[in-house]
Coordinates of C-alpha atoms in Angstrom, one line a residue:
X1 CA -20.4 -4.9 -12.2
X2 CA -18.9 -4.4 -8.7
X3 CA -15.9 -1.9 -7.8
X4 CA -12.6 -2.4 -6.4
X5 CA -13.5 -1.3 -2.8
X6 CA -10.4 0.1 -1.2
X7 CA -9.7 -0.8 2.2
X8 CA -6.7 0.8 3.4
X9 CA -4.3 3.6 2.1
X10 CA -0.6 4.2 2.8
X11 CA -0.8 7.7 2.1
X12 CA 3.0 8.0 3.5
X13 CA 4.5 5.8 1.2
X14 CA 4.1 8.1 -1.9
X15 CA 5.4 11.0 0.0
X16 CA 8.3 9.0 2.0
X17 CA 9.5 7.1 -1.7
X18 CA 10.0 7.0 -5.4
X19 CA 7.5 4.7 -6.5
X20 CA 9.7 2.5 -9.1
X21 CA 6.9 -0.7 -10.0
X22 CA 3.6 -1.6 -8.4
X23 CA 3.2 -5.5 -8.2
X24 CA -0.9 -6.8 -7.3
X25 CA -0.8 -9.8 -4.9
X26 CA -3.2 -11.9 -3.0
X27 CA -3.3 -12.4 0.9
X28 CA -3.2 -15.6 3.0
X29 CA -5.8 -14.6 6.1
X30 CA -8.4 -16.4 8.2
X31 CA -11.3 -15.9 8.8
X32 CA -11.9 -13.4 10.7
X33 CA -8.9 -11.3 9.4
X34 CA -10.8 -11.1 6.2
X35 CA -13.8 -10.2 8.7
X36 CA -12.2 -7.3 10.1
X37 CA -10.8 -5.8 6.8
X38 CA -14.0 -6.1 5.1
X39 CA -15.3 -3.8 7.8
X40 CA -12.5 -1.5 7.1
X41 CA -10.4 -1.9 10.5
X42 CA -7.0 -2.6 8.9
X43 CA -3.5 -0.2 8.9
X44 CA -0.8 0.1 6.6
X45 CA 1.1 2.6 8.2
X46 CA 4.6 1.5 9.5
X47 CA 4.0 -1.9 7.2
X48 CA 7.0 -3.3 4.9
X49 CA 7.2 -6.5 2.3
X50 CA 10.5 -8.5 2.6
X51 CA 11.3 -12.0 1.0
X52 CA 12.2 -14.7 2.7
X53 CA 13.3 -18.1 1.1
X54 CA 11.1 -17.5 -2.0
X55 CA 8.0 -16.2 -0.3
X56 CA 6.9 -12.9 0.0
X57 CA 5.6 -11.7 3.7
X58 CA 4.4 -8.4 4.8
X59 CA 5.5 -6.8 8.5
X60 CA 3.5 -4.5 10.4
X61 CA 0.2 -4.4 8.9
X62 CA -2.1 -3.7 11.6
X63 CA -5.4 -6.0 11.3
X64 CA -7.6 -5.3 14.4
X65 CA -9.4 -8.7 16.0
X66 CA -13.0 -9.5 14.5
X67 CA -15.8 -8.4 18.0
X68 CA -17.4 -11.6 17.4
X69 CA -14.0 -13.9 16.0
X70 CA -13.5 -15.1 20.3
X71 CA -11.1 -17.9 19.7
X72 CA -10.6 -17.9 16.5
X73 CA -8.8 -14.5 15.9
X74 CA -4.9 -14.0 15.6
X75 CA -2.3 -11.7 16.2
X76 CA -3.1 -8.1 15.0
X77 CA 0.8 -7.9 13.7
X78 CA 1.5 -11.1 12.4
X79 CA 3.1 -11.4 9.5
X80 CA 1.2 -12.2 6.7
X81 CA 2.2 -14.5 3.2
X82 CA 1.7 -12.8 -0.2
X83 CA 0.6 -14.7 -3.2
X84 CA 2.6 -14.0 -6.1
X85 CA 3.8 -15.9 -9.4
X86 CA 7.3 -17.4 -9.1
X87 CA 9.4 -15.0 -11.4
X88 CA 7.5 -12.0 -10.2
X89 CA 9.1 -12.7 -7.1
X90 CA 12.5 -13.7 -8.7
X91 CA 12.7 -10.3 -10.4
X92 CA 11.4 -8.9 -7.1
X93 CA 14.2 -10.8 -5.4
X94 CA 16.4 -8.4 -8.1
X95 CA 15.4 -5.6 -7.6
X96 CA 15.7 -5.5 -3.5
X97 CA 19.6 -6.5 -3.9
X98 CA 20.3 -3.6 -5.3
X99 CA 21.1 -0.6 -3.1
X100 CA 18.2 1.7 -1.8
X101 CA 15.2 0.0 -2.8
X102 CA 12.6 -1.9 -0.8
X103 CA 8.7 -3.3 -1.4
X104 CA 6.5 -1.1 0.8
X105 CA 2.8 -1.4 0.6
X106 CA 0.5 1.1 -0.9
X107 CA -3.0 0.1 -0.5
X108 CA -5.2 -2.9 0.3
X109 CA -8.8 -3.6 -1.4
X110 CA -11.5 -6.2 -2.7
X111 CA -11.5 -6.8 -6.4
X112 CA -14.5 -7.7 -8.2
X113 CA -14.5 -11.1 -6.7
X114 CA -14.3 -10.0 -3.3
X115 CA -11.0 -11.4 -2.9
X116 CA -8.4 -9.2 -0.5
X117 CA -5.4 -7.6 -2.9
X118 CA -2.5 -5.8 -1.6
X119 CA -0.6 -3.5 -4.0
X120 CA 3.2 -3.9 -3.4
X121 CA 5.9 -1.4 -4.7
X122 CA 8.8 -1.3 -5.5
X123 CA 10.8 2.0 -3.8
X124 CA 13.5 4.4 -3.5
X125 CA 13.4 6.5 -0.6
X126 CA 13.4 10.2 -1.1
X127 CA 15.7 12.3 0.8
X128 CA 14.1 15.6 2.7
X129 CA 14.8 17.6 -0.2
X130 CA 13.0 15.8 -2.3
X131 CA 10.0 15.8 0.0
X132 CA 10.5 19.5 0.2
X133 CA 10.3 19.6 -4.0
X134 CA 7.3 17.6 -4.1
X135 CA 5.3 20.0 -1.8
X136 CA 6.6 23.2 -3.1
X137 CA 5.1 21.9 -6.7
X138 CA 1.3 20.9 -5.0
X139 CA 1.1 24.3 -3.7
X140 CA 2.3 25.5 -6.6
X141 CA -0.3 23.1 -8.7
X142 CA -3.0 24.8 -5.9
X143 CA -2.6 28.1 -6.5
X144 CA -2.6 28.0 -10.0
X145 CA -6.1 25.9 -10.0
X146 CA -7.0 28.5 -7.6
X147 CA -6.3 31.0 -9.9
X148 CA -7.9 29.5 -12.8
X149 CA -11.1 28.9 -11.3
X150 CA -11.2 32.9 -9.9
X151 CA -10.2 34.1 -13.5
X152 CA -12.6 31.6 -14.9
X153 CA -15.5 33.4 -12.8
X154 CA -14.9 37.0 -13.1
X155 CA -14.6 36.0 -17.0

């Protein structure tokens, strides 16, 4: 049975928020979008979700043109529809109302059908000090695995 091949990470988006609910959606792309991203030439970095009407589109997520798409390939930024069920968007529509949250993307990958899937979250940003905090405890976590593995081999 095949894996879920990931495609893209948004590393930044579990350091720069507080990761509240992760939603799975499906992408509307061409062609040769799906082209591209199945050769892994896709970026999530400055990319954001936002509702519109009742649909849910995604800004800023960098799909480089297909070499051999010619005419048929699109604008790398374009924004992008997201398939999800009607009242997962209503309680998404919810959620972004209130204060300080917002759907930003975490990853992009092929499920077991070979379909494209975004993950969408929703957010709270984290202020500096909390970026600070969450460092300070992964060294923390480090040293002590560090630790365990030296006592572990002079035992």
């Amino acid at each position: 049975m095949k894996q879920k091949k990931i495609l893209a990470n948004n590393k930044k988006a579990r350091h720069d928020y507080f990761i509240e609910e992760v939603y799975e959606a499906g992408m509307v792309l061409t062609g040769t979008e799906i082209k591209s991203m199945r050769q892994g030439r896709l970026n999530l970095k400055e990319s954001y979700a936002k509702i519109e009407g009742n649909e849910l589109i995604i800004y800023g997520m960098h799909i480089s043109p297909y070499e051999q798409g010619n005419r048929f390939n699109v604008d790398p930024l374009r924004p992008r529809k997201l398939l999800l069920h009607k009242q997962e968007i209503r309680k998404l529509i919810g959620y972004t109302t209130q204060k300080g949250l917002t759907l930003v993307p975490l990853n992009v990958y092929l499920n077991e059908k070979g379909l494209a899937k975004i993950e969408i979250a929703v957010a709270r940003g984290k202020k500096n000090y909390d970026k600070r905090e969450d460092i300070a405890k992964r060294d923390a976590d480090r040293r002590i695995q560090q630790e365990m593995k030296h006592a572990a081999k002079n035992y």
